[in-house]
XYZ file of C-alpha atoms in Angstrom:
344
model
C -186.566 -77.909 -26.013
C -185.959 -76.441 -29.044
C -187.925 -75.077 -32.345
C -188.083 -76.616 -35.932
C -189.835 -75.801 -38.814
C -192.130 -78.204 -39.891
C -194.330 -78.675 -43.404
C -197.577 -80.730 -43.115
C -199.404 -79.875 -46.190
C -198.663 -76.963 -49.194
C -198.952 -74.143 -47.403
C -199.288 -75.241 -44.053
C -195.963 -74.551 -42.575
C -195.177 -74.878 -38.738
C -192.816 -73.897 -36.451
C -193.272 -76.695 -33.388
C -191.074 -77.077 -30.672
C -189.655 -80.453 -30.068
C -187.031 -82.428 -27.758
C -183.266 -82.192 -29.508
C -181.803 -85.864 -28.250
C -178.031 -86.125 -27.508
C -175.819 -87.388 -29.600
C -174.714 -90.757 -29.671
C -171.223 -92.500 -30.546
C -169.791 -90.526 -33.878
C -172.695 -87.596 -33.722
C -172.696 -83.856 -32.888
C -175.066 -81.217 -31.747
C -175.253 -78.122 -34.070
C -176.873 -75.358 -33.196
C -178.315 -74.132 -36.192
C -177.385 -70.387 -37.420
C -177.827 -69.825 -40.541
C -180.092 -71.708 -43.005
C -180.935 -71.237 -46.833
C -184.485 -71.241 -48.376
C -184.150 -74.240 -51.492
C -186.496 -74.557 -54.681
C -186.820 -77.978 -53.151
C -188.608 -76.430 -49.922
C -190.716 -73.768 -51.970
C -191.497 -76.770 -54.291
C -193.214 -78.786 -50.771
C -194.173 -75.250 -49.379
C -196.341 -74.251 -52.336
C -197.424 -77.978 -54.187
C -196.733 -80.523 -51.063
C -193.877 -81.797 -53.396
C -192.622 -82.365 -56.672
C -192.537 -85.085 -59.460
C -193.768 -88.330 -58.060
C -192.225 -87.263 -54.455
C -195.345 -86.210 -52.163
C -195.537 -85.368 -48.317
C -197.460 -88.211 -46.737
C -196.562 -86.877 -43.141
C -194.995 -83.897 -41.625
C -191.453 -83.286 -42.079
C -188.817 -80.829 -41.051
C -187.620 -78.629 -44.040
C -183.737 -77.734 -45.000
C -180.965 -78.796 -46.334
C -178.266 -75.627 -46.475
C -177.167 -74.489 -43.272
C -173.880 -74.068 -40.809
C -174.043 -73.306 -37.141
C -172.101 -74.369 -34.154
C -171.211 -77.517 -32.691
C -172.584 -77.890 -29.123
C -172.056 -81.063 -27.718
C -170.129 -84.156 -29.263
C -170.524 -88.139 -28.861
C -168.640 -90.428 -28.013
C -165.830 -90.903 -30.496
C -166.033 -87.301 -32.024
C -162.822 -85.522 -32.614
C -164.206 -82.235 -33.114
C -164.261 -79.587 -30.666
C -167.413 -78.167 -28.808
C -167.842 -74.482 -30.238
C -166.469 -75.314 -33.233
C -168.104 -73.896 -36.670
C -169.362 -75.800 -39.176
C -171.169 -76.215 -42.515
C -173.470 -79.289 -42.280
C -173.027 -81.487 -45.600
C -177.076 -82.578 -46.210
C -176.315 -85.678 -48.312
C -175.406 -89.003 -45.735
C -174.905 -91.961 -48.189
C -174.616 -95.289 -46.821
C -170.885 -96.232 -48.349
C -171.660 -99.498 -48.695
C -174.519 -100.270 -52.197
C -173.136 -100.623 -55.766
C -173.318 -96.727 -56.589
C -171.109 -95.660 -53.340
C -168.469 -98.289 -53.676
C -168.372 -97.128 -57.361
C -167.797 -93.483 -56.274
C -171.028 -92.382 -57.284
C -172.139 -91.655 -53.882
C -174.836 -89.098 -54.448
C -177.011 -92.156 -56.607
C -176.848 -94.355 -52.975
C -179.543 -96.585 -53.043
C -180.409 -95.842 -49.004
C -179.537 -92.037 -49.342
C -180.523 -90.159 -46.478
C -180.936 -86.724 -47.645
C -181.572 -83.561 -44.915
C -185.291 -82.500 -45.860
C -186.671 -85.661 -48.461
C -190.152 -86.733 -48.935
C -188.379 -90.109 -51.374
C -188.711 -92.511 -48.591
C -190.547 -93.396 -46.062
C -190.535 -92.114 -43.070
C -189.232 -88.991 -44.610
C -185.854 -87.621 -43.797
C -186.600 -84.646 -42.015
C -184.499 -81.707 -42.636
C -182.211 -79.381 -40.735
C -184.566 -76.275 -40.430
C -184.424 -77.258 -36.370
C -182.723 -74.882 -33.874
C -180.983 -77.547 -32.868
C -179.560 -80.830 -35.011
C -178.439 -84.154 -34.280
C -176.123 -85.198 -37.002
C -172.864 -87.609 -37.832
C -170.276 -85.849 -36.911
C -168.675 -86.696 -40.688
C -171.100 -84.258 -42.297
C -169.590 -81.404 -40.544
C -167.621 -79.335 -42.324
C -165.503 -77.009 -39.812
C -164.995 -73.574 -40.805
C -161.880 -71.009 -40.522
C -162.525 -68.582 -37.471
C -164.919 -65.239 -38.605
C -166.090 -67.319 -41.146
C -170.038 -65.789 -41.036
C -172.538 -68.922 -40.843
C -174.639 -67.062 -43.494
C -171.882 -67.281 -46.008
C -171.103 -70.896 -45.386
C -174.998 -71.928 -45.911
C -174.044 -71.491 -49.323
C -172.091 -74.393 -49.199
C -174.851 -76.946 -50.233
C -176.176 -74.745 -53.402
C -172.192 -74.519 -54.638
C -171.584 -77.778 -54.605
C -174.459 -78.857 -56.420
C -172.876 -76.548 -59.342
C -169.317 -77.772 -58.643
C -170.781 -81.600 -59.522
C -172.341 -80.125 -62.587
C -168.839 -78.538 -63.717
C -167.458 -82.050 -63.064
C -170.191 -83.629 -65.729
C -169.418 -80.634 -68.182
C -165.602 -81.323 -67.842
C -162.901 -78.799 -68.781
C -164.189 -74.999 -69.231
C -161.128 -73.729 -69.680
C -161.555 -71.317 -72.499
C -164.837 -72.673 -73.596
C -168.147 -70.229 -74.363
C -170.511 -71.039 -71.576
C -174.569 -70.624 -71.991
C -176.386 -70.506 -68.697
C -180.297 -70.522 -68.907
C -182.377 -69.784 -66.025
C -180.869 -67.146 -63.558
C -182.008 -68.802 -60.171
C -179.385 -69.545 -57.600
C -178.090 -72.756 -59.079
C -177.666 -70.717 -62.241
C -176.187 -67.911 -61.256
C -173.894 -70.060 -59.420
C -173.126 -72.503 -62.063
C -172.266 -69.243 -63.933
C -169.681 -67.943 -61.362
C -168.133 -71.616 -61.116
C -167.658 -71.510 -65.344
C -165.596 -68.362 -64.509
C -163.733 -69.617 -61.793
C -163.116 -72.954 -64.059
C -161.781 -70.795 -66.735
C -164.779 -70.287 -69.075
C -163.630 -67.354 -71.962
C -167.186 -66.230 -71.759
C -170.520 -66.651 -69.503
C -173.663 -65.772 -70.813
C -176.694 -65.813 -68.685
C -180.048 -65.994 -69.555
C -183.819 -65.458 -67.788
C -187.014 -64.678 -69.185
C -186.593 -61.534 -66.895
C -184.342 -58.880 -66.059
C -184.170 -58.769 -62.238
C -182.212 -62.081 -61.420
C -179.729 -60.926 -64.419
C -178.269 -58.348 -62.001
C -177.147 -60.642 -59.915
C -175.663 -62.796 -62.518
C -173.480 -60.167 -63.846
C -172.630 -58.907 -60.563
C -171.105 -62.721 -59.842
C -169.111 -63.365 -63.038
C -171.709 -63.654 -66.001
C -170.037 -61.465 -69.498
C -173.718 -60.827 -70.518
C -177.198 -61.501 -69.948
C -179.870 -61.749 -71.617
C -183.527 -60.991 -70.336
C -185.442 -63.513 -73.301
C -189.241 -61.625 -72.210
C -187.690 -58.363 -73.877
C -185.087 -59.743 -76.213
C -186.871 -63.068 -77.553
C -184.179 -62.989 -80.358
C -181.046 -62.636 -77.696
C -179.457 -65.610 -78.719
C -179.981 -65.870 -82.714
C -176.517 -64.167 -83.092
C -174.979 -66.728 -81.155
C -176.409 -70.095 -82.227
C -174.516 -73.003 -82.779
C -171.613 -71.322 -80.730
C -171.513 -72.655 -77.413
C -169.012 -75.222 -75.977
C -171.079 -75.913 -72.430
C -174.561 -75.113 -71.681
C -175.763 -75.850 -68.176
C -180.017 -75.321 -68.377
C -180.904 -74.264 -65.169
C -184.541 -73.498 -65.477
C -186.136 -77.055 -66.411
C -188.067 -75.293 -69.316
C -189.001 -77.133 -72.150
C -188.101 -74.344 -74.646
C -185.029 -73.571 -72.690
C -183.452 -76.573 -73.376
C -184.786 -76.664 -77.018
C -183.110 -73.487 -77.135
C -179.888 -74.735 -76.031
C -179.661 -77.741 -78.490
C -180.092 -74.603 -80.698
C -177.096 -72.585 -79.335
C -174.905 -75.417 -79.190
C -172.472 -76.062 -81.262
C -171.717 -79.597 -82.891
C -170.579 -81.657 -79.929
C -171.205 -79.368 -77.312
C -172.053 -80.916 -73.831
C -175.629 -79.334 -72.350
C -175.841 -79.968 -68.521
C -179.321 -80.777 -67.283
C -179.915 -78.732 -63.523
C -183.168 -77.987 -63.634
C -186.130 -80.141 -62.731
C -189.961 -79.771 -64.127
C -191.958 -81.988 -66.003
C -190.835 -84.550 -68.025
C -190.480 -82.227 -72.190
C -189.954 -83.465 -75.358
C -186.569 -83.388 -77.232
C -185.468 -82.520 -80.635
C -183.965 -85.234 -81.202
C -182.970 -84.970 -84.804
C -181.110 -81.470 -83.610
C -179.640 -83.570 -80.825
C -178.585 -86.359 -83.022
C -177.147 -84.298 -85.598
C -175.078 -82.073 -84.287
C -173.971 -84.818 -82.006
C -174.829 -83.268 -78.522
C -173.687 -84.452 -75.342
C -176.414 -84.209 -73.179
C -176.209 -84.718 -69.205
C -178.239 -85.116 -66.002
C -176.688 -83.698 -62.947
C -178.065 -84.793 -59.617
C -177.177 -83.318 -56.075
C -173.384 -83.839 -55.057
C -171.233 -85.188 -52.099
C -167.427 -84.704 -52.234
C -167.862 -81.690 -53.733
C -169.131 -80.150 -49.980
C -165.823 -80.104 -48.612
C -164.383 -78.149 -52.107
C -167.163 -75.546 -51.752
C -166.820 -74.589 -47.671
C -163.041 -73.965 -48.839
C -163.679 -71.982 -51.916
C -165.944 -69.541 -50.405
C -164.150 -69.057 -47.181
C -160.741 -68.364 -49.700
C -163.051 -66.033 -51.398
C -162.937 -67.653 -54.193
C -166.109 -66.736 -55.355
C -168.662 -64.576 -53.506
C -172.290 -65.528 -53.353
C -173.489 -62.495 -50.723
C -175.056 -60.285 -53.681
C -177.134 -63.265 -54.187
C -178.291 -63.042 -50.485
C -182.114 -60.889 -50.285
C -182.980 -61.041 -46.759
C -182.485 -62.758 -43.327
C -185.790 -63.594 -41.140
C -185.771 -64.826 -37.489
C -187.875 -68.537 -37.311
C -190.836 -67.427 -36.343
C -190.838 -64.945 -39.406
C -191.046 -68.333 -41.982
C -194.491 -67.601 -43.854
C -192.773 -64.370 -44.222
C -189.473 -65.319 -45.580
C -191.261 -68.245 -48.261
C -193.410 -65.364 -49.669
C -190.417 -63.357 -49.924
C -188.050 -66.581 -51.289
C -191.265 -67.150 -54.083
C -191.276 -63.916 -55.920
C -188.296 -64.195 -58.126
C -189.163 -60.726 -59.137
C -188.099 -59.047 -55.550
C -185.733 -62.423 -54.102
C -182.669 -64.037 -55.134
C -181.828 -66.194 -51.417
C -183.743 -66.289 -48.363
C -182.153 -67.426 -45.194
C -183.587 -68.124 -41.431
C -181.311 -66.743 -39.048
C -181.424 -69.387 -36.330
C -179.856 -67.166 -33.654
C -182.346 -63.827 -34.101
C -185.129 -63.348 -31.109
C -183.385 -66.543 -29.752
């Protein structure tokens, strides 16, 4: 037997114990280690969903975590005791959008921890997962299992670099100083960006930002007028927040023909369009990833870039209502994980 932590309704959160099958021909076991906390799973945790995607039975929670293999099927090259960074995202390689490379739109997407279909795809907050063995993602030895849980939130910012196209040189406007924006800040560095600025309504996330590559930040609750000096100036804006007035404020900063990168989800908001029209704005949705797993295990074990100051705490499984109050106040948390392995 083994434990998993399970979502029935907002706020009811479970940790059950359940019976971890064997794998079959091209699947792995994977003991779980280390497993991040997503928007996604606060968004279920704290509203039973988001958008027009509901619970409508219980599901397992997760999608960013890395453990060790444990047992293989048949046909699996890779090695019992082997580490690994599990890729969420299993596509089926076969509709329109996958044999167009466009993988992550796959019309039968099965996605680690989605309420979209039905039965839901339960996620990988589970002590122990059953998986195809071509989501792994093996790791270099000492590679810690908490820093390779980071994997999932990178790449979703490596696919929105790859809809911003070059930043070499360009002036880079981050808004919203979550983890997808203060990573989509440190990958403008890495890509070459001349400057990052980073922006929040408040101050405490900023630290962070700076700490991993952002030039400046900008805390908009005590400097509402932050940005005046720079409107009109920015080559790529990635809005990270889905705030209404923080994307009307980037349409503002941009300059004519920038490219604004849409990350964040919330309600559907109105646009400017006559500012988007006239200054003849580029303006793109980026949704989830799937080659770009592979690209982020490697940059972070090269060190490429570091995402451990955005990591708050670790909590042992059956510290979970703990670690989601901790992972909702922005004010105090940056990245929760579950470590899989503590009071094991």
């Amino acid at each position: 037997m083994s434990r998993a932590l399970v979502i029935h309704a907002a706020h009811d959160l479970r940790v059950e114990e359940e019976q971890a099958p064997a794998p079959g021909p091209g699947q792995v076991l994977v003991r779980i280690g280390a497993g991040g906390i997503c928007g996604s799973d606060l968004h279920y945790f704290h509203a039973g969903g988001f958008g027009a995607v509901r619970l409508r039975q219980p599901m397992v929670l997760g999608h960013e975590v890395a453990g060790t293999i444990a047992a293989v099927g048949p046909g699996v090259a890779l090695a019992v005791g082997t580490s690994v960074a599990v890729n969420p995202s299993l596509p089926c390689g076969t509709c329109r959008n996958c044999l167009a490379g466009a993988p992550n739109h796959c019309t039968d997407m099965r996605f680690f921890g989605s309420a979209m279909r039905l039965p839901h795809i339960h996620g990988a907050f589970r002590e122990a997962l059953v998986c195809e063995a071509r989501q792994c993602v093996p790791l270099p030895a000492n590679m810690p299992l908490r820093l390779a849980a980071f994997a999932e939130p990178l790449s979703v910012c490596l696919h929105a670099a790859g809809q911003a196209g070059s930043l070499l040189g360009r002036r880079v406007l981050v808004t919203g100083a979550g983890p997808i924006g203060v990573l989509a800040g440190a990958v403008a560095r890495l890509g070459g960006a001349a400057e990052v600025v980073v922006t929040d309504l408040v101050a405490a996330p900023l630290a962070i930002a700076a700490r991993m590559g952002a030039t400046r930040t900008i805390a908009l609750r005590d400097e509402p007028d932050g940005l005046a000096s720079a409107a009109a100036t920015f080559d790529v804006l990635f809005e990270a927040s889905g705030s209404a007035a923080a994307l009307a404020g980037a349409i503002e900063a941009a300059r004519p023909g920038a490219t604004i990168v849409q990350l964040g989800l919330g309600a559907d908001v109105a646009l400017p369009l006559s500012r988007l029209v006239a200054k003849e704005i580029t303006l793109r949705g980026s949704f989830r990833f799937h080659a770009e797993f592979a690209t982020a295990v490697a940059l972070l074990a090269q060190g490429a870039i570091d995402p451990m100051p955005m990591l708050t705490a670790a909590f042992p499984l059956d510290q979970a209502a703990e670690a989601f109050a901790l992972a909702s106040d922005r004010g105090r948390a940056m990245k929760v994980q579950l470590d899989f392995a503590a009071g094991a």
